[in-house]
PDB file of C-alpha atoms in Angstrom:
ATOM      1  CA  MET A 810     114.470  75.217  70.984  1.00  0.00           C
ATOM      2  CA  THR A 811     113.777  71.615  72.013  1.00  0.00           C
ATOM      3  CA  ALA A 812     111.027  70.710  74.463  1.00  0.00           C
ATOM      4  CA  ASP A 813     111.123  67.793  76.904  1.00  0.00           C
ATOM      5  CA  PRO A 814     108.660  65.223  75.491  1.00  0.00           C
ATOM      6  CA  ASP A 815     108.277  63.527  78.871  1.00  0.00           C
ATOM      7  CA  ARG A 816     106.720  66.591  80.529  1.00  0.00           C
ATOM      8  CA  SER A 817     103.003  67.148  80.005  1.00  0.00           C
ATOM      9  CA  VAL A 818     102.195  70.832  79.606  1.00  0.00           C
ATOM     10  CA  ASN A 819      98.917  72.708  79.642  1.00  0.00           C
ATOM     11  CA  PRO A 820      99.541  75.695  77.296  1.00  0.00           C
ATOM     12  CA  LYS A 821      96.849  77.847  78.834  1.00  0.00           C
ATOM     13  CA  LEU A 822      98.168  77.446  82.353  1.00  0.00           C
ATOM     14  CA  ALA A 823     101.751  77.940  81.163  1.00  0.00           C
ATOM     15  CA  LEU A 824     100.706  81.173  79.426  1.00  0.00           C
ATOM     16  CA  LEU A 825      98.917  82.239  82.614  1.00  0.00           C
ATOM     17  CA  ALA A 826     102.116  81.721  84.587  1.00  0.00           C
ATOM     18  CA  LEU A 827     104.003  83.921  82.177  1.00  0.00           C
ATOM     19  CA  ALA A 828     101.250  86.556  82.289  1.00  0.00           C
ATOM     20  CA  VAL A 829     101.353  86.632  86.106  1.00  0.00           C
ATOM     21  CA  GLY A 830     105.069  87.294  85.886  1.00  0.00           C
ATOM     22  CA  GLY A 831     104.428  90.140  83.441  1.00  0.00           C
ATOM     23  CA  PHE A 832     101.776  91.470  85.803  1.00  0.00           C
ATOM     24  CA  ALA A 833     104.283  91.534  88.685  1.00  0.00           C
ATOM     25  CA  ILE A 834     106.929  93.270  86.599  1.00  0.00           C
ATOM     26  CA  GLY A 835     104.494  95.843  85.214  1.00  0.00           C
ATOM     27  CA  THR A 836     103.165  96.554  88.697  1.00  0.00           C
ATOM     28  CA  THR A 837     106.556  97.339  90.196  1.00  0.00           C
ATOM     29  CA  GLU A 838     107.630  99.385  87.146  1.00  0.00           C
ATOM     30  CA  PHE A 839     104.656 101.730  87.192  1.00  0.00           C
ATOM     31  CA  ALA A 840     103.689 101.630  90.895  1.00  0.00           C
ATOM     32  CA  ALA A 841     107.103 102.988  91.942  1.00  0.00           C
ATOM     33  CA  MET A 842     106.167 106.234  90.182  1.00  0.00           C
ATOM     34  CA  SER A 843     102.877 106.578  91.984  1.00  0.00           C
ATOM     35  CA  LEU A 844     104.414 105.677  95.364  1.00  0.00           C
ATOM     36  CA  LEU A 845     107.226 108.200  94.959  1.00  0.00           C
ATOM     37  CA  PRO A 846     105.827 110.754  97.471  1.00  0.00           C
ATOM     38  CA  GLN A 847     105.343 108.027 100.055  1.00  0.00           C
ATOM     39  CA  PHE A 848     108.795 106.454  99.873  1.00  0.00           C
ATOM     40  CA  SER A 849     110.548 109.816  99.543  1.00  0.00           C
ATOM     41  CA  ALA A 850     108.941 110.844 102.852  1.00  0.00           C
ATOM     42  CA  GLY A 851     109.690 107.434 104.384  1.00  0.00           C
ATOM     43  CA  LEU A 852     113.344 107.590 103.433  1.00  0.00           C
ATOM     44  CA  GLY A 853     113.719 111.222 104.412  1.00  0.00           C
ATOM     45  CA  ILE A 854     114.584 112.611 100.965  1.00  0.00           C
ATOM     46  CA  ASP A 855     112.935 115.063  98.614  1.00  0.00           C
ATOM     47  CA  GLU A 856     110.924 113.903  95.614  1.00  0.00           C
ATOM     48  CA  PRO A 857     113.439 114.937  92.928  1.00  0.00           C
ATOM     49  CA  THR A 858     116.079 112.861  94.701  1.00  0.00           C
ATOM     50  CA  ALA A 859     113.627 109.975  95.068  1.00  0.00           C
ATOM     51  CA  GLY A 860     113.163 110.074  91.280  1.00  0.00           C
ATOM     52  CA  HIS A 861     116.669 108.568  90.941  1.00  0.00           C
ATOM     53  CA  VAL A 862     115.167 105.373  92.402  1.00  0.00           C
ATOM     54  CA  ILE A 863     113.005 105.073  89.272  1.00  0.00           C
ATOM     55  CA  SER A 864     116.037 105.812  87.098  1.00  0.00           C
ATOM     56  CA  ALA A 865     117.963 103.051  88.875  1.00  0.00           C
ATOM     57  CA  TYR A 866     115.251 100.543  87.900  1.00  0.00           C
ATOM     58  CA  ALA A 867     115.407 101.727  84.306  1.00  0.00           C
ATOM     59  CA  LEU A 868     119.210 101.360  84.333  1.00  0.00           C
ATOM     60  CA  GLY A 869     118.827  97.822  85.562  1.00  0.00           C
ATOM     61  CA  VAL A 870     116.493  97.084  82.618  1.00  0.00           C
ATOM     62  CA  VAL A 871     119.022  98.478  80.133  1.00  0.00           C
ATOM     63  CA  VAL A 872     121.943  96.608  81.637  1.00  0.00           C
ATOM     64  CA  GLY A 873     120.131  93.370  82.375  1.00  0.00           C
ATOM     65  CA  ALA A 874     118.658  92.400  79.025  1.00  0.00           C
ATOM     66  CA  PRO A 875     121.876  92.239  76.933  1.00  0.00           C
ATOM     67  CA  THR A 876     123.998  90.937  79.799  1.00  0.00           C
ATOM     68  CA  ILE A 877     121.658  88.053  80.547  1.00  0.00           C
ATOM     69  CA  ALA A 878     121.283  87.320  76.848  1.00  0.00           C
ATOM     70  CA  VAL A 879     125.038  86.692  76.649  1.00  0.00           C
ATOM     71  CA  LEU A 880     125.493  84.860  79.949  1.00  0.00           C
ATOM     72  CA  ALA A 881     122.350  82.722  79.897  1.00  0.00           C
ATOM     73  CA  ALA A 882     122.076  81.765  76.239  1.00  0.00           C
ATOM     74  CA  ARG A 883     122.602  78.032  76.986  1.00  0.00           C
ATOM     75  CA  ILE A 884     120.469  77.732  80.113  1.00  0.00           C
ATOM     76  CA  GLU A 885     117.275  75.703  79.932  1.00  0.00           C
ATOM     77  CA  ARG A 886     114.470  78.257  79.565  1.00  0.00           C
ATOM     78  CA  ARG A 887     112.206  77.160  82.407  1.00  0.00           C
ATOM     79  CA  LYS A 888     115.118  77.272  84.835  1.00  0.00           C
ATOM     80  CA  LEU A 889     116.119  80.660  83.519  1.00  0.00           C
ATOM     81  CA  LEU A 890     112.633  82.110  83.936  1.00  0.00           C
ATOM     82  CA  ILE A 891     112.487  80.822  87.481  1.00  0.00           C
ATOM     83  CA  ALA A 892     115.928  82.202  88.291  1.00  0.00           C
ATOM     84  CA  LEU A 893     114.964  85.610  86.843  1.00  0.00           C
ATOM     85  CA  MET A 894     111.810  85.679  88.919  1.00  0.00           C
ATOM     86  CA  VAL A 895     113.719  84.599  92.085  1.00  0.00           C
ATOM     87  CA  VAL A 896     116.081  87.588  91.628  1.00  0.00           C
ATOM     88  CA  PHE A 897     113.096  89.891  90.902  1.00  0.00           C
ATOM     89  CA  GLY A 898     111.155  88.694  93.978  1.00  0.00           C
ATOM     90  CA  ILE A 899     114.101  88.991  96.335  1.00  0.00           C
ATOM     91  CA  ALA A 900     115.004  92.441  94.996  1.00  0.00           C
ATOM     92  CA  ASN A 901     111.455  93.697  95.502  1.00  0.00           C
ATOM     93  CA  GLY A 902     111.344  92.152  98.963  1.00  0.00           C
ATOM     94  CA  LEU A 903     114.581  93.955  99.798  1.00  0.00           C
ATOM     95  CA  SER A 904     113.134  97.168  98.342  1.00  0.00           C
ATOM     96  CA  ALA A 905     110.263  96.850 100.799  1.00  0.00           C
ATOM     97  CA  MET A 906     112.809  96.684 103.650  1.00  0.00           C
ATOM     98  CA  ALA A 907     115.333  99.230 102.379  1.00  0.00           C
ATOM     99  CA  PRO A 908     116.678 101.179 105.371  1.00  0.00           C
ATOM    100  CA  THR A 909     118.196 104.077 103.426  1.00  0.00           C
ATOM    101  CA  TYR A 910     118.013 105.883 100.083  1.00  0.00           C
ATOM    102  CA  HIS A 911     121.269 104.336  98.827  1.00  0.00           C
ATOM    103  CA  TRP A 912     120.154 100.837  99.623  1.00  0.00           C
ATOM    104  CA  MET A 913     116.878 101.578  97.847  1.00  0.00           C
ATOM    105  CA  LEU A 914     118.834 102.622  94.742  1.00  0.00           C
ATOM    106  CA  ALA A 915     120.753  99.332  94.794  1.00  0.00           C
ATOM    107  CA  PHE A 916     117.665  97.206  95.267  1.00  0.00           C
ATOM    108  CA  ARG A 917     115.709  98.955  92.553  1.00  0.00           C
ATOM    109  CA  PHE A 918     118.630  98.480  90.116  1.00  0.00           C
ATOM    110  CA  LEU A 919     118.645  94.783  91.021  1.00  0.00           C
ATOM    111  CA  SER A 920     114.871  94.646  90.486  1.00  0.00           C
ATOM    112  CA  GLY A 921     115.273  95.972  86.962  1.00  0.00           C
ATOM    113  CA  LEU A 922     117.907  93.437  85.842  1.00  0.00           C
ATOM    114  CA  PRO A 923     115.471  90.538  85.078  1.00  0.00           C
ATOM    115  CA  HIS A 924     112.873  92.795  83.437  1.00  0.00           C
ATOM    116  CA  GLY A 925     113.746  92.640  79.724  1.00  0.00           C
ATOM    117  CA  ALA A 926     115.138  89.100  79.844  1.00  0.00           C
ATOM    118  CA  PHE A 927     111.956  87.756  81.426  1.00  0.00           C
ATOM    119  CA  PHE A 928     109.847  89.080  78.605  1.00  0.00           C
ATOM    120  CA  GLY A 929     112.361  87.907  76.036  1.00  0.00           C
ATOM    121  CA  VAL A 930     112.622  84.360  77.339  1.00  0.00           C
ATOM    122  CA  GLY A 931     108.883  84.341  78.126  1.00  0.00           C
ATOM    123  CA  ALA A 932     108.064  85.183  74.522  1.00  0.00           C
ATOM    124  CA  LEU A 933     110.227  82.277  73.307  1.00  0.00           C
ATOM    125  CA  VAL A 934     108.528  79.882  75.723  1.00  0.00           C
ATOM    126  CA  ALA A 935     105.063  81.187  74.858  1.00  0.00           C
ATOM    127  CA  ALA A 936     105.759  80.705  71.125  1.00  0.00           C
ATOM    128  CA  SER A 937     106.897  77.130  71.765  1.00  0.00           C
ATOM    129  CA  LEU A 938     103.589  76.187  73.399  1.00  0.00           C
ATOM    130  CA  VAL A 939     101.400  76.523  70.299  1.00  0.00           C
ATOM    131  CA  PRO A 940     101.486  75.768  66.555  1.00  0.00           C
ATOM    132  CA  HIS A 941     103.420  78.170  64.364  1.00  0.00           C
ATOM    133  CA  GLU A 942     100.356  80.058  63.152  1.00  0.00           C
ATOM    134  CA  GLU A 943      99.277  80.851  66.741  1.00  0.00           C
ATOM    135  CA  ARG A 944     102.571  82.100  68.100  1.00  0.00           C
ATOM    136  CA  SER A 945     101.798  85.792  67.815  1.00  0.00           C
ATOM    137  CA  ARG A 946      98.573  85.269  69.728  1.00  0.00           C
ATOM    138  CA  ALA A 947     100.384  83.283  72.450  1.00  0.00           C
ATOM    139  CA  VAL A 948     102.932  86.040  72.977  1.00  0.00           C
ATOM    140  CA  SER A 949     100.119  88.589  73.099  1.00  0.00           C
ATOM    141  CA  ARG A 950      98.413  86.576  75.830  1.00  0.00           C
ATOM    142  CA  MET A 951     101.617  86.564  77.834  1.00  0.00           C
ATOM    143  CA  MET A 952     101.875  90.373  77.433  1.00  0.00           C
ATOM    144  CA  LEU A 953      98.318  90.772  78.743  1.00  0.00           C
ATOM    145  CA  GLY A 954      99.880  90.538  82.189  1.00  0.00           C
ATOM    146  CA  LEU A 955     101.777  93.738  81.574  1.00  0.00           C
ATOM    147  CA  THR A 956      98.696  95.499  80.239  1.00  0.00           C
ATOM    148  CA  THR A 957      96.611  94.324  83.169  1.00  0.00           C
ATOM    149  CA  ALA A 958      99.209  95.669  85.548  1.00  0.00           C
ATOM    150  CA  THR A 959      98.561  99.220  84.399  1.00  0.00           C
ATOM    151  CA  ILE A 960      94.815  98.730  84.929  1.00  0.00           C
ATOM    152  CA  LEU A 961      94.706  96.725  88.149  1.00  0.00           C
ATOM    153  CA  GLY A 962      98.167  96.192  89.590  1.00  0.00           C
ATOM    154  CA  VAL A 963      99.262  99.799  89.862  1.00  0.00           C
ATOM    155  CA  PRO A 964      96.044 101.078  91.539  1.00  0.00           C
ATOM    156  CA  LEU A 965      96.214  98.106  93.930  1.00  0.00           C
ATOM    157  CA  ALA A 966      99.827  98.689  94.905  1.00  0.00           C
ATOM    158  CA  ASN A 967      99.232 102.418  95.150  1.00  0.00           C
ATOM    159  CA  GLY A 968      96.212 101.904  97.345  1.00  0.00           C
ATOM    160  CA  ILE A 969      98.093  99.542  99.628  1.00  0.00           C
ATOM    161  CA  GLY A 970     100.992 101.962  99.742  1.00  0.00           C
ATOM    162  CA  GLN A 971      98.759 104.845 100.793  1.00  0.00           C
ATOM    163  CA  TRP A 972      96.658 102.887 103.247  1.00  0.00           C
ATOM    164  CA  ILE A 973      99.227 100.823 105.167  1.00  0.00           C
ATOM    165  CA  GLY A 974     102.619 102.060 103.925  1.00  0.00           C
ATOM    166  CA  TRP A 975     104.674 102.144 100.716  1.00  0.00           C
ATOM    167  CA  ARG A 976     106.767  99.202 101.805  1.00  0.00           C
ATOM    168  CA  TRP A 977     103.735  96.957 101.508  1.00  0.00           C
ATOM    169  CA  GLY A 978     103.345  98.019  97.887  1.00  0.00           C
ATOM    170  CA  PHE A 979     106.744  96.506  97.031  1.00  0.00           C
ATOM    171  CA  GLY A 980     105.916  93.570  99.322  1.00  0.00           C
ATOM    172  CA  LEU A 981     102.885  92.847  97.161  1.00  0.00           C
ATOM    173  CA  VAL A 982     105.157  92.556  94.112  1.00  0.00           C
ATOM    174  CA  ALA A 983     107.406  90.120  95.957  1.00  0.00           C
ATOM    175  CA  VAL A 984     104.353  87.977  96.727  1.00  0.00           C
ATOM    176  CA  LEU A 985     103.332  88.065  93.061  1.00  0.00           C
ATOM    177  CA  ALA A 986     106.868  86.959  92.136  1.00  0.00           C
ATOM    178  CA  GLY A 987     106.523  84.015  94.502  1.00  0.00           C
ATOM    179  CA  ALA A 988     103.223  83.026  92.928  1.00  0.00           C
ATOM    180  CA  THR A 989     104.869  83.229  89.509  1.00  0.00           C
ATOM    181  CA  ILE A 990     107.688  80.974  90.605  1.00  0.00           C
ATOM    182  CA  ALA A 991     105.242  78.377  91.911  1.00  0.00           C
ATOM    183  CA  MET A 992     103.260  78.448  88.670  1.00  0.00           C
ATOM    184  CA  LEU A 993     106.348  78.187  86.491  1.00  0.00           C
ATOM    185  CA  LEU A 994     107.568  75.213  88.468  1.00  0.00           C
ATOM    186  CA  ARG A 995     104.192  73.517  87.952  1.00  0.00           C
ATOM    187  CA  PHE A 996     103.132  74.540  84.474  1.00  0.00           C
ATOM    188  CA  ALA A 997     106.034  75.843  82.369  1.00  0.00           C
ATOM    189  CA  PRO A 998     107.588  73.443  79.806  1.00  0.00           C
ATOM    190  CA  VAL A 999     111.188  72.306  80.003  1.00  0.00           C
ATOM    191  CA  LEU A1000     112.679  73.998  76.949  1.00  0.00           C
ATOM    192  CA  ARG A1001     116.304  73.555  76.038  1.00  0.00           C
ATOM    193  CA  PRO A1002     118.097  75.905  73.612  1.00  0.00           C
ATOM    194  CA  ALA A1003     118.757  74.194  70.304  1.00  0.00           C
ATOM    195  CA  ASP A1004     122.338  73.584  69.183  1.00  0.00           C
ATOM    196  CA  GLY A1005     123.714  76.742  67.669  1.00  0.00           C
ATOM    197  CA  ALA A1006     121.074  78.942  69.310  1.00  0.00           C
ATOM    198  CA  ASN A1007     121.739  82.621  68.868  1.00  0.00           C
ATOM    199  CA  ARG A1008     122.732  84.171  72.192  1.00  0.00           C
ATOM    200  CA  ASN A1009     121.047  87.415  71.105  1.00  0.00           C
ATOM    201  CA  SER A1010     117.617  85.806  70.729  1.00  0.00           C
ATOM    202  CA  ILE A1011     116.646  86.745  74.262  1.00  0.00           C
ATOM    203  CA  ALA A1012     117.414  90.404  73.680  1.00  0.00           C
ATOM    204  CA  ILE A1013     115.917  90.460  70.190  1.00  0.00           C
ATOM    205  CA  VAL A1014     112.465  89.395  71.281  1.00  0.00           C
ATOM    206  CA  ALA A1015     112.422  91.477  74.485  1.00  0.00           C
ATOM    207  CA  PRO A1016     109.923  94.284  74.045  1.00  0.00           C
ATOM    208  CA  ALA A1017     111.637  97.562  73.131  1.00  0.00           C
ATOM    209  CA  ARG A1018     109.506  99.460  75.656  1.00  0.00           C
ATOM    210  CA  THR A1019     111.305  97.841  78.602  1.00  0.00           C
ATOM    211  CA  ALA A1020     114.356  99.983  77.966  1.00  0.00           C
ATOM    212  CA  THR A1021     112.590 103.231  77.327  1.00  0.00           C
ATOM    213  CA  ARG A1022     110.925 104.042  80.616  1.00  0.00           C
ATOM    214  CA  PRO A1023     112.395 106.972  82.566  1.00  0.00           C
TER     215      PRO A1023
END
């Protein structure tokens, strides 16, 4: 990886941007399970059928990480992170407006595609922000967003879903994605893949847990 020397970067704010993205992804991953009764009723389907919506997201995760690793190996990392979050935000916004069950399946699959790749690329970017001996800590700080999502994001999305409607729960995630995009534009470093970069590096560093959720 080669960073742009002309761009001044604050590592703490760049890591915060990555953590906010992880928070958004973790929130939509887990909140969908807690909102299942609400959106099954809203879409006029039973809960077992609605469970396929969660499976569609998981399928998107499994398909997205290796596919993006191959297709995006040469893309500048900041641009790639922003593109992934744009897809994620749009897909969650569409999930909030899904008119039917089948559209919901498609939008949740689309939402899952950027999941693993975001964490993979984010880990590479996080590691580039600090000296070699601090890289593990930097990646851990990025992953705090995912951990925080289970503590704060899921209850918040679930509460919003129960109080004013499940669609607003997915809308919240779309807003978080928008905030992440703005922060990445402002704080993330320009990081170009080095010559001969391994196209599998994105998939290798993506957390294994992203492909194991039901």
